[in-house]
Amino acid sequence: MIGTTAILVSGAVLGLGTFGYRVAGPLLRTRFTPSPWTQELMTTGATVLLFALVVTSAVADGREPADLARPAGVLVGGVLAWKRAPFVVVVLAAAGTAALLRLLVR
Amino acid sequence: MDLRRLSEELGPGLLRDIVLVCLAVGVVGVSYGAITVSEGLPVWTPSYFSLVVLAGASQFLFTGIVAAGGSPVAAVVAGLLVNARHLPFGFALADTVRGRPLLGGYLMIDESVAFALAQRDPRVRRVAYFTCGLLLMLCWNVGSLLGALAGTTITDTDALGLDAAFPAVLLALVLPSLRTAGTRRPALLGAAVALALTPFLPAGLPVLFALAGLVLARPGREPA
């Protein structure tokens, strides 16, 4: 399927590329200080990304739609979080809802 | 730093939450290791990838593409697309990891980013970020190794509902900032854009397009 060298090189390229994304911002920060306006925009941007990640990963695997149990679990967790339930409750309720629905449907 | 001081710095609740998420990540790591080896890749592959890449979604994707007969080049490109969101994360967290850009960069993971952004106090934010990042790295690597060695023990974490737990983790952490209109409007527009593009673009790109939602951001102004 794939040889040892190919695995080693693939991992190194993926790892270096990912590390490059990760350190670009922190390394630039050692040379420039962004204005408070820019800093606030970048923080909002990170939140926008995380929320988009929540929504897309709740309903899809790549381009394929996920089963209904997953969005149902995330929704239950989201409602509990909105009602300021403790973090542990939110996480366990989301997992429990999805797991239970799958158990029932199977 | 010992555990008691760490607990004092973060508050016992936050430390417990971080540990909970890291343990869940460890379970996913076990499944990653098991799936990767059961697809026919060498037993050292999961540990190698977990150490040098440390980004779960791209690692699963790599295994999936190679196992389906795709070329390693295509698998690396797909992984780099999925991980591109770390670039904007890095700009948002540059201040948080100041003084340790390399370690801070290495530990940049969705959950460590979300735990950090959920803290208002810059000092707590920094401690939360590094604590969560280090624990995540540890759990992910231990899990990958155990999974690779144990083989097909836990391959279906969907049965445990973990695929619903991780979006819920991130949602719970970003919700407080979504209560202000200045963040909520761009986030809702961004999510709508990402969702609309999801059926048409490769994984990772739709989320990047969510940044278009920032046209509704009004930095420097107190939210209404």
Coordinates of C-alpha atoms in Angstrom, one line a residue:
Chain A
M1 CA 0.0 0.0 0.0
I2 CA 2.6 2.5 1.1
G3 CA 6.3 2.0 1.9
T4 CA 8.3 3.0 5.0
T5 CA 10.0 5.9 3.3
A6 CA 6.7 7.3 2.0
I7 CA 5.2 7.2 5.5
L8 CA 8.2 8.9 7.0
V9 CA 8.3 11.6 4.3
S10 CA 4.5 12.2 4.4
G11 CA 4.5 12.5 8.2
A12 CA 7.4 14.9 8.1
V13 CA 5.8 17.1 5.4
L14 CA 2.4 17.1 7.1
G15 CA 4.0 17.8 10.5
L16 CA 6.3 20.6 9.2
G17 CA 3.5 22.2 7.3
T18 CA 1.1 22.1 10.3
F19 CA 3.9 23.4 12.6
G20 CA 4.4 26.3 10.1
Y21 CA 0.8 27.3 10.3
R22 CA 0.9 27.1 14.1
V23 CA 4.1 29.2 14.7
A24 CA 3.6 31.8 12.0
G25 CA 1.5 34.1 14.2
P26 CA 3.5 33.6 17.4
L27 CA 6.8 34.2 15.6
L28 CA 5.5 37.4 13.8
R29 CA 4.3 38.6 17.2
T30 CA 8.0 38.8 18.3
R31 CA 8.6 41.4 15.6
F32 CA 5.4 43.4 15.5
T33 CA 2.8 44.4 18.0
P34 CA -0.7 44.4 16.5
S35 CA -3.0 47.3 17.4
P36 CA -5.8 46.5 19.9
W37 CA -8.2 46.8 16.9
T38 CA -6.3 44.0 15.0
Q39 CA -5.9 41.9 18.1
E40 CA -9.7 42.0 18.8
L41 CA -10.5 41.2 15.2
M42 CA -8.1 38.1 15.3
T43 CA -9.6 36.9 18.5
T44 CA -13.1 37.2 17.0
G45 CA -11.8 35.4 14.0
A46 CA -10.7 32.4 16.1
T47 CA -14.1 32.3 17.8
V48 CA -15.8 32.4 14.3
L49 CA -13.6 29.5 13.2
L50 CA -14.3 27.4 16.2
F51 CA -18.1 28.0 16.0
A52 CA -18.0 27.1 12.2
L53 CA -16.1 23.9 13.2
V54 CA -18.8 23.1 15.7
V55 CA -21.6 23.5 13.2
T56 CA -19.9 21.7 10.3
S57 CA -18.5 18.8 12.4
A58 CA -22.0 18.4 14.0
V59 CA -23.7 17.7 10.7
A60 CA -21.0 16.4 8.4
D61 CA -18.0 14.1 7.9
G62 CA -16.0 16.0 5.2
R63 CA -18.6 16.4 2.4
E64 CA -20.8 13.5 3.6
P65 CA -23.7 14.2 6.0
A66 CA -23.5 12.7 9.5
D67 CA -26.2 10.5 11.0
L68 CA -28.9 12.3 13.0
A69 CA -27.7 11.1 16.4
R70 CA -24.6 13.4 16.2
P71 CA -26.4 16.8 15.6
A72 CA -29.0 15.7 18.2
G73 CA -26.3 15.1 20.8
V74 CA -24.6 18.4 20.0
L75 CA -27.9 20.2 20.1
V76 CA -28.7 18.8 23.6
G77 CA -25.2 19.8 24.7
G78 CA -25.7 23.3 23.2
V79 CA -29.0 23.9 25.0
L80 CA -27.6 22.8 28.3
A81 CA -24.5 25.1 27.8
W82 CA -26.8 28.0 26.9
K83 CA -28.7 27.4 30.2
R84 CA -25.3 27.5 31.9
A85 CA -25.2 23.9 32.9
P86 CA -21.8 22.7 34.2
F87 CA -19.2 21.8 31.5
V88 CA -19.1 18.1 32.5
V89 CA -22.9 17.8 32.2
V90 CA -22.8 19.4 28.7
V91 CA -20.2 17.0 27.5
L92 CA -21.7 13.8 29.0
A93 CA -25.2 14.8 27.9
A94 CA -24.0 15.3 24.3
A95 CA -22.2 12.0 24.2
G96 CA -24.9 10.2 26.0
T97 CA -27.7 11.4 23.7
A98 CA -25.8 10.4 20.6
A99 CA -24.8 7.0 22.0
L100 CA -28.4 6.3 23.3
L101 CA -30.0 7.2 20.0
R102 CA -27.7 4.9 18.1
L103 CA -28.4 2.1 20.6
L104 CA -32.1 2.6 20.1
V105 CA -32.0 2.8 16.3
R106 CA -29.8 -0.2 15.8
Chain B
M1 CA 4.6 23.4 38.8
D2 CA 2.9 20.9 41.1
L3 CA -0.7 19.9 40.8
R4 CA -2.0 21.8 43.8
R5 CA -0.5 25.1 42.5
L6 CA -1.9 24.4 39.1
S7 CA -5.3 23.8 40.6
E8 CA -5.1 27.1 42.5
E9 CA -4.1 29.0 39.4
L10 CA -6.8 27.6 37.2
G11 CA -9.5 26.9 39.8
P12 CA -10.4 23.3 40.5
G13 CA -13.4 23.4 38.1
L14 CA -11.3 24.4 35.1
L15 CA -8.6 21.9 35.7
R16 CA -11.2 19.1 36.0
D17 CA -12.9 20.2 32.7
I18 CA -9.5 20.2 31.0
V19 CA -8.7 16.7 32.3
L20 CA -12.1 15.4 31.2
V21 CA -11.5 16.6 27.6
C22 CA -8.0 15.2 27.5
L23 CA -9.2 11.8 28.7
A24 CA -11.8 11.8 25.9
V25 CA -9.1 12.7 23.5
G26 CA -7.0 9.8 24.8
V27 CA -9.9 7.4 23.9
V28 CA -10.1 8.8 20.4
G29 CA -6.3 8.4 20.2
V30 CA -6.7 4.7 21.1
S31 CA -9.2 4.3 18.2
Y32 CA -6.8 6.3 15.9
G33 CA -4.0 3.9 16.7
A34 CA -6.2 0.8 16.3
I35 CA -7.8 1.9 13.0
T36 CA -4.5 2.9 11.5
V37 CA -2.8 -0.4 12.2
S38 CA -5.9 -2.4 11.2
E39 CA -5.8 -0.7 7.9
G40 CA -2.4 -2.3 7.3
L41 CA 0.0 0.6 8.2
P42 CA 3.1 -0.3 10.3
V43 CA 2.6 -0.4 14.1
W44 CA 4.9 2.7 14.6
T45 CA 2.9 4.9 12.2
P46 CA 0.3 6.2 14.7
S47 CA 2.9 7.2 17.2
Y48 CA 5.1 8.8 14.6
F49 CA 2.2 10.9 13.2
S50 CA 0.8 11.8 16.6
L51 CA 4.2 13.1 17.7
V52 CA 5.2 15.0 14.5
V53 CA 1.7 16.2 13.4
L54 CA -0.4 16.3 16.6
A55 CA -3.7 17.1 14.8
G56 CA -6.3 14.4 15.0
A57 CA -8.6 15.2 12.1
S58 CA -5.7 15.4 9.6
Q59 CA -4.2 12.1 10.9
F60 CA -7.5 10.2 10.5
L61 CA -7.8 11.7 7.1
F62 CA -4.3 10.6 6.1
T63 CA -5.0 7.0 7.2
G64 CA -8.3 7.0 5.5
I65 CA -7.0 8.2 2.1
V66 CA -4.0 6.0 2.1
A67 CA -6.0 3.0 3.2
A68 CA -8.5 3.6 0.4
G69 CA -5.6 3.4 -2.1
G70 CA -5.1 7.2 -2.5
S71 CA -1.6 8.5 -3.0
P72 CA 0.5 9.8 0.0
V73 CA 0.7 13.2 -1.8
A74 CA -3.0 13.5 -2.0
A75 CA -3.3 12.5 1.7
V76 CA -0.7 15.1 2.8
V77 CA -2.4 17.9 0.8
A78 CA -5.8 17.0 2.3
G79 CA -4.2 17.0 5.7
L80 CA -2.6 20.4 5.1
L81 CA -6.0 21.8 4.0
V82 CA -7.7 20.5 7.2
N83 CA -5.0 22.0 9.4
A84 CA -4.9 25.5 7.7
R85 CA -7.2 26.9 10.4
H86 CA -4.2 26.8 12.7
L87 CA -2.8 29.8 10.9
P88 CA -5.5 32.2 12.1
F89 CA -5.5 30.5 15.5
G90 CA -1.8 31.4 15.8
F91 CA -2.5 35.0 15.1
A92 CA -5.3 35.1 17.7
L93 CA -3.1 33.4 20.4
A94 CA 0.3 35.0 19.6
D95 CA 0.0 37.1 22.8
T96 CA -0.9 34.1 24.9
V97 CA 2.1 32.1 23.9
R98 CA 4.5 35.0 24.0
G99 CA 8.0 34.0 25.1
R100 CA 7.4 30.4 24.0
P101 CA 6.3 30.6 20.4
L102 CA 7.7 27.2 19.4
L103 CA 6.2 25.1 22.2
G104 CA 3.1 27.3 22.2
G105 CA 2.7 26.7 18.4
Y106 CA 3.3 23.0 18.7
L107 CA 0.5 22.7 21.3
M108 CA -2.0 24.6 19.2
I109 CA -5.1 22.3 19.1
D110 CA -8.7 23.1 18.8
E111 CA -9.5 22.3 22.4
S112 CA -6.4 24.1 23.8
V113 CA -7.3 27.2 21.7
A114 CA -11.0 27.1 22.9
F115 CA -10.0 26.6 26.6
A116 CA -7.6 29.6 26.3
L117 CA -10.1 31.9 24.5
A118 CA -12.7 31.2 27.1
Q119 CA -10.5 32.8 29.8
R120 CA -10.6 36.5 30.2
D121 CA -7.6 37.0 32.5
P122 CA -4.4 36.9 30.4
R123 CA -2.5 35.0 33.0
V124 CA -5.2 32.3 33.5
R125 CA -5.5 32.1 29.7
R126 CA -1.8 31.3 29.4
V127 CA -1.8 28.7 32.1
A128 CA -5.0 27.1 30.7
Y129 CA -3.5 27.0 27.2
F130 CA -0.3 25.3 28.1
T131 CA -1.9 23.0 30.7
C132 CA -4.5 21.8 28.2
G133 CA -2.0 21.6 25.3
L134 CA 0.5 19.5 27.2
L135 CA -2.2 17.2 28.6
L136 CA -3.7 16.8 25.2
M137 CA -0.4 16.0 23.6
L138 CA 0.3 13.4 26.4
C139 CA -3.1 11.7 26.2
W140 CA -3.2 11.7 22.4
N141 CA 0.2 10.0 22.2
V142 CA -0.4 7.5 24.9
G143 CA -3.8 6.7 23.3
S144 CA -2.3 6.3 19.8
L145 CA 0.4 4.0 21.1
L146 CA -2.0 1.8 23.2
G147 CA -4.4 1.6 20.2
A148 CA -1.6 0.6 17.8
L149 CA -0.3 -2.1 20.2
A150 CA -3.7 -3.4 21.3
G151 CA -5.2 -3.5 17.8
T152 CA -8.9 -3.5 17.2
T153 CA -10.2 -2.9 20.8
I154 CA -11.9 0.4 20.4
T155 CA -12.4 1.3 16.8
D156 CA -15.9 2.7 16.9
T157 CA -15.9 5.7 19.3
D158 CA -19.2 6.8 17.6
A159 CA -20.9 4.1 19.7
L160 CA -19.8 6.1 22.8
G161 CA -21.1 9.3 21.3
L162 CA -17.6 10.9 21.3
D163 CA -18.2 12.4 17.8
A164 CA -21.0 14.5 19.4
A165 CA -19.0 15.2 22.5
F166 CA -16.2 17.2 20.8
P167 CA -18.4 19.7 19.0
A168 CA -20.3 20.1 22.3
V169 CA -17.0 20.8 24.1
L170 CA -16.0 23.6 21.7
L171 CA -19.6 24.9 21.7
A172 CA -19.7 25.1 25.5
L173 CA -16.3 27.0 25.4
V174 CA -17.3 29.6 22.7
L175 CA -20.9 30.2 24.0
P176 CA -20.0 32.9 26.5
S177 CA -18.4 35.0 23.8
L178 CA -21.4 34.4 21.5
R179 CA -23.6 36.1 24.1
T180 CA -22.2 39.5 22.8
A181 CA -23.6 40.7 19.5
G182 CA -20.1 41.8 18.3
T183 CA -19.0 38.2 18.2
R184 CA -22.4 36.5 17.6
R185 CA -23.2 38.2 14.3
P186 CA -19.9 37.3 12.6
A187 CA -20.0 33.7 14.1
L188 CA -23.5 33.1 12.8
L189 CA -22.8 34.4 9.3
G190 CA -19.5 32.5 9.2
A191 CA -21.2 29.2 10.2
A192 CA -23.9 29.7 7.6
V193 CA -21.2 30.3 4.9
A194 CA -19.2 27.2 6.0
L195 CA -22.3 25.0 6.2
A196 CA -23.4 26.1 2.7
L197 CA -20.0 25.3 1.2
T198 CA -19.5 22.0 3.1
P199 CA -21.1 19.7 0.4
F200 CA -18.9 21.3 -2.4
L201 CA -15.4 21.8 -0.9
P202 CA -12.8 19.5 0.5
A203 CA -12.7 19.2 4.4
G204 CA -11.0 22.2 6.0
L205 CA -11.8 24.8 3.4
P206 CA -15.4 25.6 4.4
V207 CA -14.3 26.5 7.9
L208 CA -11.7 28.9 6.5
F209 CA -14.4 30.6 4.4
A210 CA -16.3 31.2 7.7
L211 CA -13.9 34.0 8.3
A212 CA -16.0 36.0 5.7
G213 CA -18.3 36.4 8.7
L214 CA -15.8 39.0 10.0
V215 CA -17.4 41.6 7.7
L216 CA -20.0 41.9 10.5
A217 CA -17.3 42.4 13.2
R218 CA -17.0 45.8 14.7
P219 CA -13.8 45.7 16.7
G220 CA -13.1 48.6 19.0
R221 CA -16.7 49.2 19.6
E222 CA -18.5 47.9 22.7
P223 CA -21.1 45.4 21.6
A224 CA -24.8 46.5 21.7

